[in-house]
Amino acid sequence: MVNLIIDGKNVTAKKDTAVLEAARAAGISIPTLCAHESVSRSGSCRLCVVEIKKGNRTRIVTSCLYTVEEGLIVDTKSERVQNVRRLVMELLLARCPESEVLQKLAKELGVDTQPRFVADSDKGKCILCRSCVRVCEEVVGVNAIGLSCRGSHKTVGPPYNENSDVCIGCGACAYVCPTGHIEMETTENKRKIWGRTFKMQTCDTCGRYFAPVDQLKYISKKTGVPLKDLSICMDCR
Ligand code: SF4
Ligand code: FES
């Protein structure tokens, strides 16, 4: 176990725990966007910054990536931290002014929702955190989406923005997206996502549509469980 001080509080955490989790376990909240429990950490949104002190040196680090150290002193709300966080928030909001999630967070952080930076109008609600890409690769294992183009033209989606023939319509990307950028529409027997329409499977027991057929076929292929045995929804299992 490792002993450290966060916001003046003595905290004990397991070795290799991120400062973010150690703070949360101690009841201290830190704003985050890209740190989702289902995917590996990328440290891309920079909203979770905190100030750490080791000896006489202080510096700003991302709490979702920085792990606890014996004797570390962490300040999650110092003036320096708040200034960096507000600047990050302003930049994110200028990129995605329409994101309700960002607007709400900006208000909570005391950031004017009319950013002083020129607002983009072509980025949708995507902050390029790559959580969607990671979940598709790391958890689902199909690699249906990725980043394309460079610099300010970088976007996320299926290769060449064409319909992906490996996408299974599971919606994991929409689930982990922190800003609501990925549009997924599920109506009774159909699900639309990334420009494709997926047929939904009915539950053999209750008759309710519950998952895309392509997703069940993929699970069946991966696990060897017959498709017939997967055609029962979670409620009826
Ligand atoms: S679509 Fe969402 S999850 Fe994917 S990179 Fe953009 S903000 Fe992140
Ligand atoms: S939550 Fe830490 S960088 Fe995004």
Tab-separated table of C-alpha atoms and ligand atoms in Angstrom:
chain	number	residue	atom	x	y	z
A	1	MET	CA	0.000	0.000	0.000
A	2	VAL	CA	1.048	3.593	-0.667
A	3	ASN	CA	0.419	6.617	1.562
A	4	LEU	CA	-0.129	10.031	0.030
A	5	ILE	CA	-1.937	13.286	0.734
A	6	ILE	CA	-4.730	14.506	-1.514
A	7	ASP	CA	-6.234	17.928	-0.801
A	8	GLY	CA	-4.815	17.742	2.714
A	9	LYS	CA	-6.367	14.337	3.395
A	10	ASN	CA	-4.250	11.275	4.286
A	11	VAL	CA	-5.046	8.636	1.691
A	12	THR	CA	-3.900	5.039	1.380
A	13	ALA	CA	-4.108	3.332	-1.993
A	14	LYS	CA	-2.824	0.169	-3.623
A	15	LYS	CA	0.405	0.469	-5.595
A	16	ASP	CA	-0.244	1.251	-9.293
A	17	THR	CA	-3.587	2.919	-8.562
A	18	ALA	CA	-4.118	6.077	-10.612
A	19	VAL	CA	-4.360	9.275	-8.574
A	20	LEU	CA	-7.861	9.721	-10.038
A	21	GLU	CA	-9.128	6.499	-8.455
A	22	ALA	CA	-7.321	7.184	-5.173
A	23	ALA	CA	-8.973	10.613	-5.016
A	24	ARG	CA	-12.405	9.255	-5.871
A	25	ALA	CA	-12.085	6.535	-3.245
A	26	ALA	CA	-11.384	9.309	-0.744
A	27	GLY	CA	-14.526	11.145	-1.805
A	28	ILE	CA	-12.710	13.784	-3.845
A	29	SER	CA	-14.166	14.387	-7.277
A	30	ILE	CA	-12.115	15.278	-10.344
A	31	PRO	CA	-13.790	16.055	-13.685
A	32	THR	CA	-13.046	13.606	-16.506
A	33	LEU	CA	-14.166	12.918	-20.048
A	34	CYS	CA	-11.978	10.253	-21.590
A	35	ALA	CA	-11.396	7.984	-18.560
A	36	HIS	CA	-13.998	5.251	-19.084
A	37	GLU	CA	-13.798	2.088	-16.994
A	38	SER	CA	-14.242	-0.129	-20.070
A	39	VAL	CA	-11.198	1.091	-22.000
A	40	SER	CA	-7.510	1.630	-21.388
A	41	ARG	CA	-6.478	5.150	-20.485
A	42	SER	CA	-5.316	7.569	-23.170
A	43	GLY	CA	-5.002	10.802	-21.201
A	44	SER	CA	-6.379	12.684	-24.155
A	45	CYS	CA	-8.967	15.127	-22.784
A	46	ARG	CA	-6.590	16.625	-20.141
A	47	LEU	CA	-9.518	17.663	-17.976
A	48	CYS	CA	-8.459	15.551	-15.018
A	49	VAL	CA	-5.270	17.539	-14.343
A	50	VAL	CA	-4.046	17.879	-10.764
A	51	GLU	CA	-0.973	19.437	-9.221
A	52	ILE	CA	1.555	17.137	-7.574
A	53	LYS	CA	4.357	17.998	-5.217
A	54	LYS	CA	7.494	15.907	-4.806
A	55	GLY	CA	10.175	17.479	-2.640
A	56	ASN	CA	10.305	21.123	-3.666
A	57	ARG	CA	8.987	20.557	-7.165
A	58	THR	CA	5.391	20.893	-8.244
A	59	ARG	CA	3.939	20.024	-11.595
A	60	ILE	CA	0.702	19.440	-13.404
A	61	VAL	CA	-0.139	15.847	-14.382
A	62	THR	CA	-3.177	13.981	-15.654
A	63	SER	CA	-4.629	12.149	-12.652
A	64	CYS	CA	-6.101	9.343	-14.769
A	65	LEU	CA	-2.619	8.253	-15.852
A	66	TYR	CA	-0.360	9.263	-12.968
A	67	THR	CA	-0.050	6.545	-10.356
A	68	VAL	CA	0.200	7.019	-6.593
A	69	GLU	CA	3.590	7.329	-4.946
A	70	GLU	CA	4.646	7.177	-1.312
A	71	GLY	CA	4.637	10.681	0.209
A	72	LEU	CA	3.151	12.335	-2.872
A	73	ILE	CA	1.200	15.525	-2.185
A	74	VAL	CA	-1.662	16.137	-4.575
A	75	ASP	CA	-3.775	19.241	-4.966
A	76	THR	CA	-6.842	18.732	-7.122
A	77	LYS	CA	-8.198	22.261	-6.786
A	78	SER	CA	-5.246	24.649	-6.679
A	79	GLU	CA	-5.481	27.888	-8.625
A	80	ARG	CA	-3.011	26.530	-11.168
A	81	VAL	CA	-5.119	23.388	-11.636
A	82	GLN	CA	-8.334	25.374	-12.039
A	83	ASN	CA	-6.706	27.672	-14.591
A	84	VAL	CA	-5.404	24.766	-16.679
A	85	ARG	CA	-8.729	22.935	-16.423
A	86	ARG	CA	-10.681	26.007	-17.479
A	87	LEU	CA	-8.387	26.580	-20.450
A	88	VAL	CA	-8.747	22.933	-21.521
A	89	MET	CA	-12.504	23.248	-21.176
A	90	GLU	CA	-12.561	26.425	-23.265
A	91	LEU	CA	-10.604	24.699	-26.020
A	92	LEU	CA	-12.847	21.630	-25.953
A	93	LEU	CA	-15.931	23.797	-26.064
A	94	ALA	CA	-14.549	25.823	-28.960
A	95	ARG	CA	-14.081	22.545	-30.819
A	96	CYS	CA	-17.530	21.176	-29.965
A	97	PRO	CA	-19.798	24.090	-29.026
A	98	GLU	CA	-22.914	21.977	-29.515
A	99	SER	CA	-22.056	19.274	-27.015
A	100	GLU	CA	-24.508	19.498	-24.111
A	101	VAL	CA	-22.107	17.456	-21.975
A	102	LEU	CA	-19.334	19.988	-22.521
A	103	GLN	CA	-21.669	22.930	-21.983
A	104	LYS	CA	-22.763	21.490	-18.633
A	105	LEU	CA	-19.214	20.750	-17.536
A	106	ALA	CA	-18.087	24.209	-18.621
A	107	LYS	CA	-20.746	25.789	-16.431
A	108	GLU	CA	-19.706	23.639	-13.481
A	109	LEU	CA	-16.110	24.759	-13.962
A	110	GLY	CA	-17.107	28.414	-14.229
A	111	VAL	CA	-16.203	28.653	-17.913
A	112	ASP	CA	-18.150	31.060	-20.089
A	113	THR	CA	-20.077	28.991	-22.634
A	114	GLN	CA	-19.275	31.670	-25.237
A	115	PRO	CA	-15.590	30.726	-25.671
A	116	ARG	CA	-13.036	33.382	-26.535
A	117	PHE	CA	-11.554	31.030	-29.168
A	118	VAL	CA	-13.064	30.767	-32.626
A	119	ALA	CA	-15.629	27.983	-32.496
A	120	ASP	CA	-15.510	25.111	-34.975
A	121	SER	CA	-18.654	24.202	-36.811
A	122	ASP	CA	-17.527	20.995	-38.505
A	123	LYS	CA	-16.389	18.734	-35.627
A	124	GLY	CA	-19.778	17.696	-34.293
A	125	LYS	CA	-19.396	16.688	-30.651
A	126	CYS	CA	-16.181	14.717	-31.091
A	127	ILE	CA	-13.209	15.633	-28.903
A	128	LEU	CA	-11.031	12.928	-30.535
A	129	CYS	CA	-10.526	11.069	-27.259
A	130	ARG	CA	-10.424	7.719	-29.120
A	131	SER	CA	-12.460	5.899	-26.460
A	132	CYS	CA	-14.764	4.589	-29.198
A	133	VAL	CA	-11.822	3.323	-31.241
A	134	ARG	CA	-10.311	1.683	-28.177
A	135	VAL	CA	-13.457	-0.109	-27.091
A	136	CYS	CA	-14.000	-1.411	-30.625
A	137	GLU	CA	-10.433	-2.709	-30.716
A	138	GLU	CA	-9.797	-3.754	-27.103
A	139	VAL	CA	-13.168	-4.991	-25.917
A	140	VAL	CA	-15.211	-5.933	-28.979
A	141	GLY	CA	-12.237	-6.874	-31.131
A	142	VAL	CA	-13.546	-5.908	-34.542
A	143	ASN	CA	-11.638	-2.656	-35.308
A	144	ALA	CA	-14.536	-1.228	-37.271
A	145	ILE	CA	-13.631	2.414	-36.599
A	146	GLY	CA	-10.462	4.442	-36.404
A	147	LEU	CA	-9.030	7.894	-36.878
A	148	SER	CA	-8.570	9.239	-40.357
A	149	CYS	CA	-7.002	12.378	-41.884
A	150	ARG	CA	-4.498	14.582	-40.109
A	151	GLY	CA	-4.232	17.708	-38.011
A	152	SER	CA	-7.417	19.690	-37.695
A	153	HIS	CA	-9.124	17.450	-40.271
A	154	LYS	CA	-8.758	14.353	-38.123
A	155	THR	CA	-12.052	12.499	-37.693
A	156	VAL	CA	-13.262	9.260	-36.219
A	157	GLY	CA	-15.311	6.675	-38.061
A	158	PRO	CA	-15.131	3.662	-40.385
A	159	PRO	CA	-12.242	3.704	-42.908
A	160	TYR	CA	-12.751	6.203	-45.759
A	161	ASN	CA	-16.054	7.091	-44.113
A	162	GLU	CA	-17.619	4.196	-45.968
A	163	ASN	CA	-19.927	1.622	-44.446
A	164	SER	CA	-17.845	-0.829	-42.474
A	165	ASP	CA	-18.463	-4.450	-43.313
A	166	VAL	CA	-16.889	-5.607	-40.047
A	167	CYS	CA	-19.065	-3.439	-37.766
A	168	ILE	CA	-21.518	-5.622	-35.846
A	169	GLY	CA	-23.755	-2.782	-34.626
A	170	CYS	CA	-23.095	-3.504	-30.946
A	171	GLY	CA	-23.108	0.188	-29.996
A	172	ALA	CA	-20.159	-0.106	-27.596
A	173	CYS	CA	-18.621	2.987	-29.217
A	174	ALA	CA	-21.748	5.050	-28.549
A	175	TYR	CA	-21.827	3.723	-24.986
A	176	VAL	CA	-18.308	4.903	-24.122
A	177	CYS	CA	-18.386	8.187	-26.069
A	178	PRO	CA	-18.292	10.919	-23.406
A	179	THR	CA	-19.822	13.678	-25.503
A	180	GLY	CA	-22.713	12.020	-27.325
A	181	HIS	CA	-21.086	12.373	-30.748
A	182	ILE	CA	-21.936	8.898	-32.033
A	183	GLU	CA	-25.479	8.688	-33.244
A	184	MET	CA	-27.190	5.363	-32.716
A	185	GLU	CA	-30.871	4.877	-33.285
A	186	THR	CA	-32.621	1.695	-32.233
A	187	THR	CA	-36.231	1.203	-33.226
A	188	GLU	CA	-37.929	-2.155	-32.601
A	189	ASN	CA	-36.395	-4.336	-35.326
A	190	LYS	CA	-33.608	-2.053	-36.600
A	191	ARG	CA	-30.510	-0.296	-35.327
A	192	LYS	CA	-28.753	2.448	-37.268
A	193	ILE	CA	-25.160	3.361	-36.556
A	194	TRP	CA	-22.205	4.576	-38.657
A	195	GLY	CA	-24.389	4.718	-41.749
A	196	ARG	CA	-25.454	1.094	-41.585
A	197	THR	CA	-28.756	-0.462	-40.601
A	198	PHE	CA	-28.677	-3.679	-38.567
A	199	LYS	CA	-31.481	-6.168	-38.205
A	200	MET	CA	-32.372	-6.902	-34.571
A	201	GLN	CA	-32.920	-10.402	-33.175
A	202	THR	CA	-36.065	-11.304	-31.238
A	203	CYS	CA	-35.804	-13.184	-27.962
A	204	ASP	CA	-36.945	-16.801	-28.355
A	205	THR	CA	-38.690	-16.593	-24.976
A	206	CYS	CA	-40.357	-13.157	-24.699
A	207	GLY	CA	-40.330	-12.126	-28.359
A	208	ARG	CA	-38.666	-8.758	-27.659
A	209	TYR	CA	-36.026	-7.370	-30.053
A	210	PHE	CA	-32.839	-7.250	-28.022
A	211	ALA	CA	-29.562	-7.327	-30.031
A	212	PRO	CA	-28.314	-6.986	-33.608
A	213	VAL	CA	-28.232	-10.320	-35.445
A	214	ASP	CA	-24.680	-9.560	-36.646
A	215	GLN	CA	-23.528	-9.092	-33.049
A	216	LEU	CA	-24.959	-12.458	-31.995
A	217	LYS	CA	-23.393	-14.154	-35.028
A	218	TYR	CA	-20.040	-12.614	-34.095
A	219	ILE	CA	-20.306	-13.814	-30.478
A	220	SER	CA	-21.311	-17.274	-31.679
A	221	LYS	CA	-18.293	-17.443	-34.000
A	222	LYS	CA	-15.916	-16.221	-31.283
A	223	THR	CA	-17.198	-18.416	-28.455
A	224	GLY	CA	-18.498	-21.473	-30.284
A	225	VAL	CA	-21.893	-21.108	-28.552
A	226	PRO	CA	-24.629	-21.994	-31.081
A	227	LEU	CA	-26.538	-18.963	-32.366
A	228	LYS	CA	-29.780	-20.582	-31.204
A	229	ASP	CA	-28.535	-20.531	-27.583
A	230	LEU	CA	-27.716	-16.827	-27.832
A	231	SER	CA	-31.176	-15.901	-29.031
A	232	ILE	CA	-32.514	-15.320	-25.532
A	233	CYS	CA	-32.418	-11.833	-24.008
A	234	MET	CA	-30.715	-11.094	-20.683
A	235	ASP	CA	-34.061	-10.753	-18.873
A	236	CYS	CA	-35.152	-14.269	-19.892
A	237	ARG	CA	-31.885	-16.060	-19.105
B	1	SF4	S1	-16.707	9.850	-31.160
B	1	SF4	FE1	-16.807	10.114	-28.926
B	1	SF4	S2	-15.563	8.425	-28.092
B	1	SF4	FE2	-15.036	8.617	-30.278
B	1	SF4	S3	-13.247	9.952	-30.331
B	1	SF4	FE3	-15.055	11.266	-30.599
B	1	SF4	S4	-15.594	11.949	-28.510
B	1	SF4	FE4	-14.201	10.204	-28.277
B	2	FES	S1	-9.818	11.883	-17.972
B	2	FES	FE1	-7.692	12.072	-17.764
B	2	FES	S2	-7.043	12.891	-19.614
B	2	FES	FE2	-9.177	12.564	-19.914
